[in-house]
mmCIF file of C-alpha atoms and ligand atoms in Angstrom:
data_model
loop_
_atom_site.group_PDB
_atom_site.id
_atom_site.type_symbol
_atom_site.label_atom_id
_atom_site.label_comp_id
_atom_site.label_asym_id
_atom_site.label_seq_id
_atom_site.Cartn_x
_atom_site.Cartn_y
_atom_site.Cartn_z
ATOM 1 C CA MET S 1 -104.914 130.837 78.620
ATOM 2 C CA VAL S 2 -103.161 130.159 75.329
ATOM 3 C CA GLY S 3 -106.196 131.524 73.547
ATOM 4 C CA ARG S 4 -106.189 134.668 75.659
ATOM 5 C CA LEU S 5 -102.531 135.250 74.968
ATOM 6 C CA ARG S 6 -103.028 134.710 71.232
ATOM 7 C CA GLY S 7 -105.933 137.132 71.383
ATOM 8 C CA GLY S 8 -103.646 139.790 72.812
ATOM 9 C CA GLN S 9 -105.283 139.798 76.256
ATOM 10 C CA ILE S 10 -103.554 140.393 79.559
ATOM 11 C CA VAL S 11 -103.018 137.417 81.879
ATOM 12 C CA LEU S 12 -102.140 137.967 85.540
ATOM 13 C CA ILE S 13 -99.387 136.021 87.249
ATOM 14 C CA ASP S 14 -99.143 135.897 91.050
ATOM 15 C CA GLY S 15 -96.650 137.787 93.228
ATOM 16 C CA GLY S 16 -93.706 136.691 95.322
ATOM 17 C CA MET S 17 -93.870 133.383 97.212
ATOM 18 C CA GLY S 18 -90.522 133.092 99.025
ATOM 19 C CA THR S 19 -90.703 136.640 100.309
ATOM 20 C CA GLU S 20 -94.319 136.164 101.372
ATOM 21 C CA LEU S 21 -93.372 133.010 103.279
ATOM 22 C CA GLN S 22 -90.616 134.944 105.016
ATOM 23 C CA MET S 23 -93.000 137.741 105.970
ATOM 24 C CA ARG S 24 -95.347 135.199 107.508
ATOM 25 C CA GLY S 25 -92.670 133.678 109.664
ATOM 26 C CA ALA S 26 -91.472 130.640 107.704
ATOM 27 C CA SER S 27 -87.755 130.222 108.279
ATOM 28 C CA MET S 28 -85.603 130.598 105.174
ATOM 29 C CA ASP S 29 -82.795 128.113 104.663
ATOM 30 C CA ALA S 30 -79.366 129.481 103.729
ATOM 31 C CA ALA S 31 -78.894 126.791 101.065
ATOM 32 C CA ALA S 32 -82.425 125.995 99.928
ATOM 33 C CA TRP S 33 -84.158 129.292 100.748
ATOM 34 C CA SER S 34 -87.940 128.938 100.488
ATOM 35 C CA ALA S 35 -87.864 125.278 99.396
ATOM 36 C CA VAL S 36 -87.848 123.994 102.962
ATOM 37 C CA ALA S 37 -91.318 125.470 103.451
ATOM 38 C CA ASN S 38 -92.614 122.704 101.150
ATOM 39 C CA LEU S 39 -91.464 120.265 103.813
ATOM 40 C CA ASP S 40 -92.036 122.251 107.001
ATOM 41 C CA HIS S 41 -94.786 124.825 106.300
ATOM 42 C CA LEU S 42 -96.819 123.427 103.418
ATOM 43 C CA GLU S 43 -100.101 124.831 104.763
ATOM 44 C CA LEU S 44 -98.575 128.309 104.528
ATOM 45 C CA VAL S 45 -97.548 127.719 100.911
ATOM 46 C CA GLN S 46 -101.090 126.657 100.093
ATOM 47 C CA ALA S 47 -102.627 129.617 101.926
ATOM 48 C CA ILE S 48 -100.471 132.088 99.978
ATOM 49 C CA HIS S 49 -101.451 130.461 96.668
ATOM 50 C CA GLU S 50 -105.112 130.792 97.658
ATOM 51 C CA GLU S 51 -104.655 134.464 98.468
ATOM 52 C CA TYR S 52 -103.104 135.120 95.091
ATOM 53 C CA ILE S 53 -105.963 133.351 93.325
ATOM 54 C CA LYS S 54 -108.485 135.383 95.305
ATOM 55 C CA ALA S 55 -106.528 138.534 94.503
ATOM 56 C CA GLY S 56 -107.087 137.787 90.816
ATOM 57 C CA ALA S 57 -104.046 135.823 89.639
ATOM 58 C CA ASP S 58 -104.769 133.704 86.565
ATOM 59 C CA VAL S 59 -101.456 131.872 86.967
ATOM 60 C CA ILE S 60 -99.849 130.660 90.190
ATOM 61 C CA ILE S 61 -96.240 129.525 90.248
ATOM 62 C CA THR S 62 -95.197 126.606 92.447
ATOM 63 C CA ASN S 63 -92.790 127.215 95.323
ATOM 64 C CA THR S 64 -90.046 125.222 93.621
ATOM 65 C CA PHE S 65 -87.669 128.032 92.638
ATOM 66 C CA ALA S 66 -85.088 126.777 95.166
ATOM 67 C CA SER S 67 -86.134 123.087 95.176
ATOM 68 C CA GLY S 68 -83.416 121.832 92.874
ATOM 69 C CA ARG S 69 -81.603 118.684 93.908
ATOM 70 C CA LEU S 70 -78.326 120.460 94.652
ATOM 71 C CA SER S 71 -79.928 123.128 96.822
ATOM 72 C CA LEU S 72 -81.752 120.563 98.926
ATOM 73 C CA ALA S 73 -78.585 118.488 99.213
ATOM 74 C CA ALA S 74 -76.696 121.577 100.410
ATOM 75 C CA ALA S 75 -79.431 122.079 102.986
ATOM 76 C CA GLY S 76 -78.870 118.523 104.231
ATOM 77 C CA ARG S 77 -82.211 117.356 102.845
ATOM 78 C CA SER S 78 -81.223 115.492 99.695
ATOM 79 C CA GLY S 79 -83.539 112.594 100.524
ATOM 80 C CA GLU S 80 -86.479 114.973 100.313
ATOM 81 C CA PHE S 81 -85.920 116.351 96.805
ATOM 82 C CA GLU S 82 -88.881 114.553 95.301
ATOM 83 C CA ARG S 83 -91.193 115.321 98.205
ATOM 84 C CA ALA S 84 -90.253 119.030 98.297
ATOM 85 C CA ASN S 85 -91.336 119.319 94.669
ATOM 86 C CA SER S 86 -94.407 117.081 94.667
ATOM 87 C CA ASN S 87 -95.622 118.715 97.897
ATOM 88 C CA ALA S 88 -95.308 122.139 96.311
ATOM 89 C CA VAL S 89 -97.431 121.121 93.333
ATOM 90 C CA ALA S 90 -99.999 119.463 95.582
ATOM 91 C CA ALA S 91 -100.298 122.691 97.606
ATOM 92 C CA ALA S 92 -100.904 124.705 94.432
ATOM 93 C CA LEU S 93 -103.493 122.228 93.146
ATOM 94 C CA ARG S 94 -105.302 122.184 96.505
ATOM 95 C CA ALA S 95 -105.313 125.985 96.566
ATOM 96 C CA ARG S 96 -106.884 126.044 93.115
ATOM 97 C CA GLU S 97 -109.529 123.574 94.228
ATOM 98 C CA ASN S 98 -110.251 125.400 97.507
ATOM 99 C CA ALA S 99 -110.563 128.711 95.714
ATOM 100 C CA GLY S 100 -113.016 127.153 93.254
ATOM 101 C CA ALA S 101 -110.948 128.538 90.410
ATOM 102 C CA GLU S 102 -110.590 125.600 88.057
ATOM 103 C CA ASP S 103 -109.238 127.733 85.255
ATOM 104 C CA THR S 104 -106.249 128.926 87.293
ATOM 105 C CA VAL S 105 -103.054 127.794 85.594
ATOM 106 C CA VAL S 106 -100.414 126.118 87.775
ATOM 107 C CA ALA S 107 -96.891 126.806 86.511
ATOM 108 C CA GLY S 108 -94.048 124.661 87.813
ATOM 109 C CA SER S 109 -90.965 126.728 88.576
ATOM 110 C CA ILE S 110 -87.454 125.531 87.802
ATOM 111 C CA ALA S 111 -84.591 127.939 88.450
ATOM 112 C CA MET S 112 -80.810 128.217 88.559
ATOM 113 C CA PHE S 113 -80.915 128.948 92.272
ATOM 114 C CA HIS S 114 -78.082 126.629 93.269
ATOM 115 C CA SER S 115 -75.626 128.256 90.903
ATOM 116 C CA PHE S 116 -76.261 131.670 92.468
ATOM 117 C CA GLN S 117 -74.979 130.495 95.800
ATOM 118 C CA ASP S 118 -71.988 128.237 95.498
ATOM 119 C CA GLU S 119 -68.583 128.375 93.942
ATOM 120 C CA GLU S 120 -68.754 126.541 90.627
ATOM 121 C CA ARG S 121 -67.321 123.043 90.824
ATOM 122 C CA PRO S 122 -66.290 121.051 87.751
ATOM 123 C CA ASP S 123 -69.137 118.556 88.000
ATOM 124 C CA ASP S 124 -71.839 121.113 88.721
ATOM 125 C CA ALA S 125 -73.017 121.734 85.174
ATOM 126 C CA ARG S 126 -73.841 118.064 84.637
ATOM 127 C CA ALA S 127 -75.368 117.758 88.107
ATOM 128 C CA ARG S 128 -77.544 120.812 87.492
ATOM 129 C CA ALA S 129 -78.673 119.463 84.109
ATOM 130 C CA ASP S 130 -79.635 116.199 85.804
ATOM 131 C CA SER S 131 -81.500 118.166 88.474
ATOM 132 C CA TYR S 132 -83.432 120.208 85.887
ATOM 133 C CA ARG S 133 -84.535 117.009 84.173
ATOM 134 C CA ALA S 134 -85.505 115.253 87.389
ATOM 135 C CA GLN S 135 -87.333 118.306 88.731
ATOM 136 C CA ALA S 136 -89.226 118.815 85.449
ATOM 137 C CA GLU S 137 -90.338 115.176 85.533
ATOM 138 C CA ILE S 138 -91.556 115.447 89.121
ATOM 139 C CA LEU S 139 -93.429 118.697 88.484
ATOM 140 C CA ALA S 140 -95.065 117.341 85.333
ATOM 141 C CA GLY S 141 -95.942 114.072 87.021
ATOM 142 C CA ALA S 142 -97.486 115.927 89.949
ATOM 143 C CA GLY S 143 -99.787 117.854 87.622
ATOM 144 C CA VAL S 144 -98.471 121.306 86.690
ATOM 145 C CA ASP S 145 -99.932 122.855 83.544
ATOM 146 C CA LEU S 146 -96.680 124.313 82.245
ATOM 147 C CA ILE S 147 -93.027 124.724 83.177
ATOM 148 C CA ALA S 148 -91.874 128.244 84.098
ATOM 149 C CA LEU S 149 -88.102 128.469 83.887
ATOM 150 C CA GLU S 150 -87.040 131.274 86.208
ATOM 151 C CA MET S 151 -83.919 133.426 86.469
ATOM 152 C CA ILE S 152 -82.162 131.676 83.621
ATOM 153 C CA THR S 153 -79.022 133.774 83.504
ATOM 154 C CA THR S 154 -76.422 131.773 81.570
ATOM 155 C CA ILE S 155 -76.508 130.157 78.145
ATOM 156 C CA PRO S 156 -75.328 126.628 79.106
ATOM 157 C CA ASP S 157 -77.782 126.277 81.976
ATOM 158 C CA GLY S 158 -80.483 127.847 79.867
ATOM 159 C CA ARG S 159 -80.016 125.234 77.175
ATOM 160 C CA ALA S 160 -80.046 122.412 79.719
ATOM 161 C CA ALA S 161 -83.132 123.732 81.495
ATOM 162 C CA ILE S 162 -85.069 124.349 78.282
ATOM 163 C CA ALA S 163 -84.257 120.846 77.044
ATOM 164 C CA ALA S 164 -85.382 119.361 80.365
ATOM 165 C CA ALA S 165 -88.606 121.355 80.342
ATOM 166 C CA ARG S 166 -89.396 120.374 76.749
ATOM 167 C CA GLU S 167 -89.009 116.689 77.547
ATOM 168 C CA THR S 168 -92.175 116.934 79.654
ATOM 169 C CA GLY S 169 -94.225 117.884 76.598
ATOM 170 C CA LEU S 170 -95.757 120.785 78.559
ATOM 171 C CA PRO S 171 -95.701 124.437 77.454
ATOM 172 C CA VAL S 172 -92.453 126.173 78.448
ATOM 173 C CA TRP S 173 -91.957 129.761 79.589
ATOM 174 C CA LEU S 174 -88.412 131.051 79.582
ATOM 175 C CA GLY S 175 -87.838 133.497 82.444
ATOM 176 C CA LEU S 176 -84.809 135.782 82.081
ATOM 177 C CA THR S 177 -83.388 138.399 84.431
ATOM 178 C CA PRO S 178 -81.731 141.515 83.011
ATOM 179 C CA LYS S 179 -79.716 143.808 85.262
ATOM 180 C CA PRO S 180 -78.209 147.242 84.615
ATOM 181 C CA GLY S 181 -74.510 146.848 83.820
ATOM 182 C CA GLU S 182 -71.789 149.215 84.983
ATOM 183 C CA ASP S 183 -71.603 150.683 81.485
ATOM 184 C CA GLY S 184 -75.365 151.203 81.399
ATOM 185 C CA GLU S 185 -75.989 148.308 79.011
ATOM 186 C CA LEU S 186 -78.227 145.443 80.100
ATOM 187 C CA ARG S 187 -76.431 142.417 81.459
ATOM 188 C CA SER S 188 -77.714 139.047 82.552
ATOM 189 C CA TRP S 189 -78.166 138.933 86.306
ATOM 190 C CA THR S 190 -75.400 137.789 88.650
ATOM 191 C CA PRO S 191 -75.427 137.879 92.448
ATOM 192 C CA ARG S 192 -74.117 140.907 94.289
ATOM 193 C CA GLY S 193 -70.316 140.827 94.439
ATOM 194 C CA ALA S 194 -69.991 138.384 91.513
ATOM 195 C CA PRO S 195 -68.470 139.430 88.163
ATOM 196 C CA GLU S 196 -70.879 141.005 85.685
ATOM 197 C CA GLY S 197 -72.914 138.570 83.628
ATOM 198 C CA PRO S 198 -72.898 138.331 79.832
ATOM 199 C CA PRO S 199 -74.681 141.000 77.804
ATOM 200 C CA PHE S 200 -78.415 140.384 78.178
ATOM 201 C CA GLU S 201 -79.005 140.341 74.438
ATOM 202 C CA GLU S 202 -76.382 137.617 74.010
ATOM 203 C CA VAL S 203 -78.350 135.352 76.371
ATOM 204 C CA VAL S 204 -81.641 136.223 74.672
ATOM 205 C CA ALA S 205 -80.248 135.552 71.186
ATOM 206 C CA ALA S 206 -78.772 132.213 72.237
ATOM 207 C CA LEU S 207 -81.810 130.842 74.079
ATOM 208 C CA VAL S 208 -84.940 132.278 72.519
ATOM 209 C CA ASP S 209 -86.736 130.570 69.669
ATOM 210 C CA ASP S 210 -90.322 130.414 68.503
ATOM 211 C CA ARG S 211 -90.997 127.069 70.157
ATOM 212 C CA LEU S 212 -91.148 128.839 73.530
ATOM 213 C CA ASP S 213 -94.676 129.585 74.693
ATOM 214 C CA ALA S 214 -93.661 132.832 76.396
ATOM 215 C CA VAL S 215 -90.565 134.736 77.394
ATOM 216 C CA THR S 216 -90.790 136.539 80.719
ATOM 217 C CA LEU S 217 -88.609 138.915 82.697
ATOM 218 C CA LEU S 218 -88.621 138.264 86.416
ATOM 219 C CA HIS S 219 -86.792 139.377 89.520
ATOM 220 C CA SER S 220 -85.408 142.406 87.684
ATOM 221 C CA VAL S 221 -85.480 145.869 89.132
ATOM 222 C CA ILE S 222 -88.431 147.714 87.677
ATOM 223 C CA ASP S 223 -86.241 150.175 85.747
ATOM 224 C CA VAL S 224 -84.974 147.544 83.326
ATOM 225 C CA VAL S 225 -88.312 145.916 82.489
ATOM 226 C CA VAL S 226 -89.142 148.052 79.457
ATOM 227 C CA PRO S 227 -85.659 147.985 77.879
ATOM 228 C CA GLY S 228 -85.491 144.257 78.670
ATOM 229 C CA LEU S 229 -88.795 143.661 76.864
ATOM 230 C CA GLN S 230 -87.501 145.637 73.880
ATOM 231 C CA THR S 231 -84.415 143.417 73.743
ATOM 232 C CA VAL S 232 -86.433 140.197 73.903
ATOM 233 C CA ARG S 233 -88.823 141.479 71.231
ATOM 234 C CA LEU S 234 -85.928 141.765 68.780
ATOM 235 C CA HIS S 235 -85.666 137.960 68.932
ATOM 236 C CA PHE S 236 -89.147 136.687 69.847
ATOM 237 C CA GLU S 237 -92.590 137.369 68.415
ATOM 238 C CA GLY S 238 -94.606 135.382 70.965
ATOM 239 C CA PRO S 239 -96.137 136.425 74.300
ATOM 240 C CA LEU S 240 -93.938 138.487 76.631
ATOM 241 C CA GLY S 241 -94.231 138.706 80.396
ATOM 242 C CA ALA S 242 -92.928 140.815 83.266
ATOM 243 C CA TYR S 243 -92.898 140.073 86.979
ATOM 244 C CA PRO S 244 -90.150 142.189 88.547
ATOM 245 C CA GLU S 245 -89.092 142.504 92.172
ATOM 246 C CA VAL S 246 -89.483 145.364 94.569
ATOM 247 C CA GLY S 247 -86.824 144.974 97.247
ATOM 248 C CA THR S 248 -83.314 143.836 98.034
ATOM 249 C CA PHE S 249 -82.132 140.359 98.941
ATOM 250 C CA ARG S 250 -79.607 140.091 101.765
ATOM 251 C CA GLU S 251 -79.107 136.387 102.352
ATOM 252 C CA PRO S 252 -81.067 134.570 103.508
ATOM 253 C CA ASN S 253 -83.727 137.228 103.953
ATOM 254 C CA TRP S 254 -85.378 139.875 101.881
ATOM 255 C CA GLU S 255 -85.655 143.567 102.685
ATOM 256 C CA PHE S 256 -88.836 145.024 101.372
ATOM 257 C CA SER S 257 -89.416 148.296 99.614
ATOM 258 C CA ASP S 258 -92.553 150.309 100.161
ATOM 259 C CA LEU S 259 -93.869 150.581 96.608
ATOM 260 C CA THR S 260 -97.618 150.772 97.099
ATOM 261 C CA PRO S 261 -100.052 148.610 95.131
ATOM 262 C CA GLY S 262 -101.225 151.726 93.296
ATOM 263 C CA GLU S 263 -97.671 152.669 92.345
ATOM 264 C CA TYR S 264 -97.020 149.112 91.212
ATOM 265 C CA LEU S 265 -100.128 149.246 89.022
ATOM 266 C CA GLU S 266 -98.882 152.466 87.417
ATOM 267 C CA GLU S 267 -95.506 150.858 86.709
ATOM 268 C CA SER S 268 -97.195 147.826 85.177
ATOM 269 C CA ARG S 269 -98.928 149.987 82.583
ATOM 270 C CA THR S 270 -95.516 150.785 81.109
ATOM 271 C CA TRP S 271 -94.760 147.057 80.759
ATOM 272 C CA ILE S 272 -98.059 146.503 78.973
ATOM 273 C CA ALA S 273 -97.284 149.452 76.712
ATOM 274 C CA GLY S 274 -93.911 147.776 76.143
ATOM 275 C CA GLY S 275 -95.607 144.620 74.882
ATOM 276 C CA ALA S 276 -95.972 142.459 78.002
ATOM 277 C CA GLN S 277 -99.147 140.367 78.246
ATOM 278 C CA LEU S 278 -98.244 138.311 81.303
ATOM 279 C CA ILE S 279 -98.034 140.628 84.287
ATOM 280 C CA GLY S 280 -97.287 139.832 87.902
ATOM 281 C CA GLY S 281 -94.617 140.241 90.548
ATOM 282 C CA CYS S 282 -91.595 138.568 92.048
ATOM 283 C CA CYS S 283 -89.888 139.109 95.400
ATOM 284 C CA GLY S 284 -91.579 141.667 97.617
ATOM 285 C CA VAL S 285 -94.745 141.827 95.499
ATOM 286 C CA ARG S 286 -97.707 140.851 97.674
ATOM 287 C CA PRO S 287 -101.343 139.818 97.197
ATOM 288 C CA GLU S 288 -102.484 143.444 97.507
ATOM 289 C CA HIS S 289 -100.261 144.408 94.586
ATOM 290 C CA ILE S 290 -101.776 141.629 92.455
ATOM 291 C CA ARG S 291 -105.256 142.740 93.536
ATOM 292 C CA ALA S 292 -104.438 146.264 92.346
ATOM 293 C CA LEU S 293 -103.379 144.866 88.967
ATOM 294 C CA SER S 294 -106.505 142.738 88.795
ATOM 295 C CA GLN S 295 -108.751 145.705 89.512
ATOM 296 C CA GLY S 296 -106.840 148.220 87.443
ATOM 297 C CA ILE S 297 -105.998 146.341 84.269
ATOM 298 C CA PRO S 298 -108.815 145.497 81.905
ATOM 299 C CA ARG S 299 -108.779 141.879 80.845
ATOM 300 C CA ALA S 300 -111.418 139.388 79.841
ATOM 301 C CA ARG S 301 -112.159 136.795 82.497
ATOM 302 C CA ALA S 302 -113.273 134.054 80.174
ATOM 303 C CA ILE S 303 -110.579 131.626 79.075
ATOM 304 C CA ALA S 304 -110.734 131.118 75.354
HETATM 305 ZN ZN1 ZN W 401 -87.642 137.439 92.869
#
């Protein structure tokens, strides 16, 4: 995949996992969202991965977005932190094997999910840093091919998560989430009702350097993908990615929009024109959307 990215080719990422689990009846936990599916509905996690591979995804992302130690503790399942993460990787690896797609890349997700939910407590920053490190170790030990940091929205957590990911020695993707600010400028994402985040470019400038293997935009509304890519490009010459969302989260569930696969494909062409090489989808994006990208976007199948 590294060769394909260096060669300027398009690489397809999968679509949403948490939202897809919800649509198929897995219960979402208020504190640990989709992470509990790794403990209670692992066969569903694996089946969704397989569908994304069959739809044409070159990269599948483990269902570990909400599997941080603090989120699982808040869900009353702190003793299952390791298992929730190793199970998720095992499901992705089994899906790859079942689909007979050895060249599929398995990316291990680490996100700031816990900090989106709770009031900040004084010891949280250290506890989150410890969780990033522990989660990165588990994901790497269980066999992921790279670490995909997702929804990194603040500079301190970004630094901690990047450091933790780098300690594994695996490639690291930094996933950022821009949001339209009240003044029209891009801001870093914050949950609904929370104060506005820092200017997006401030976060980019503080976190991005050329040791990152890719910088992606995820979980953004589609409208900010192209300006977000332009902002990242000011600070990063390497591969860019975009996997936005198409819906609205109302805890603990997701309300889906009706953007068709064909419409999603048309949108994705603007991200490619804006420099993105890694293309996929986040919440609300389904296997049929990824299939539309796979069929509609020319890309070489052979991994260099
Ligand atoms: Zn999302």
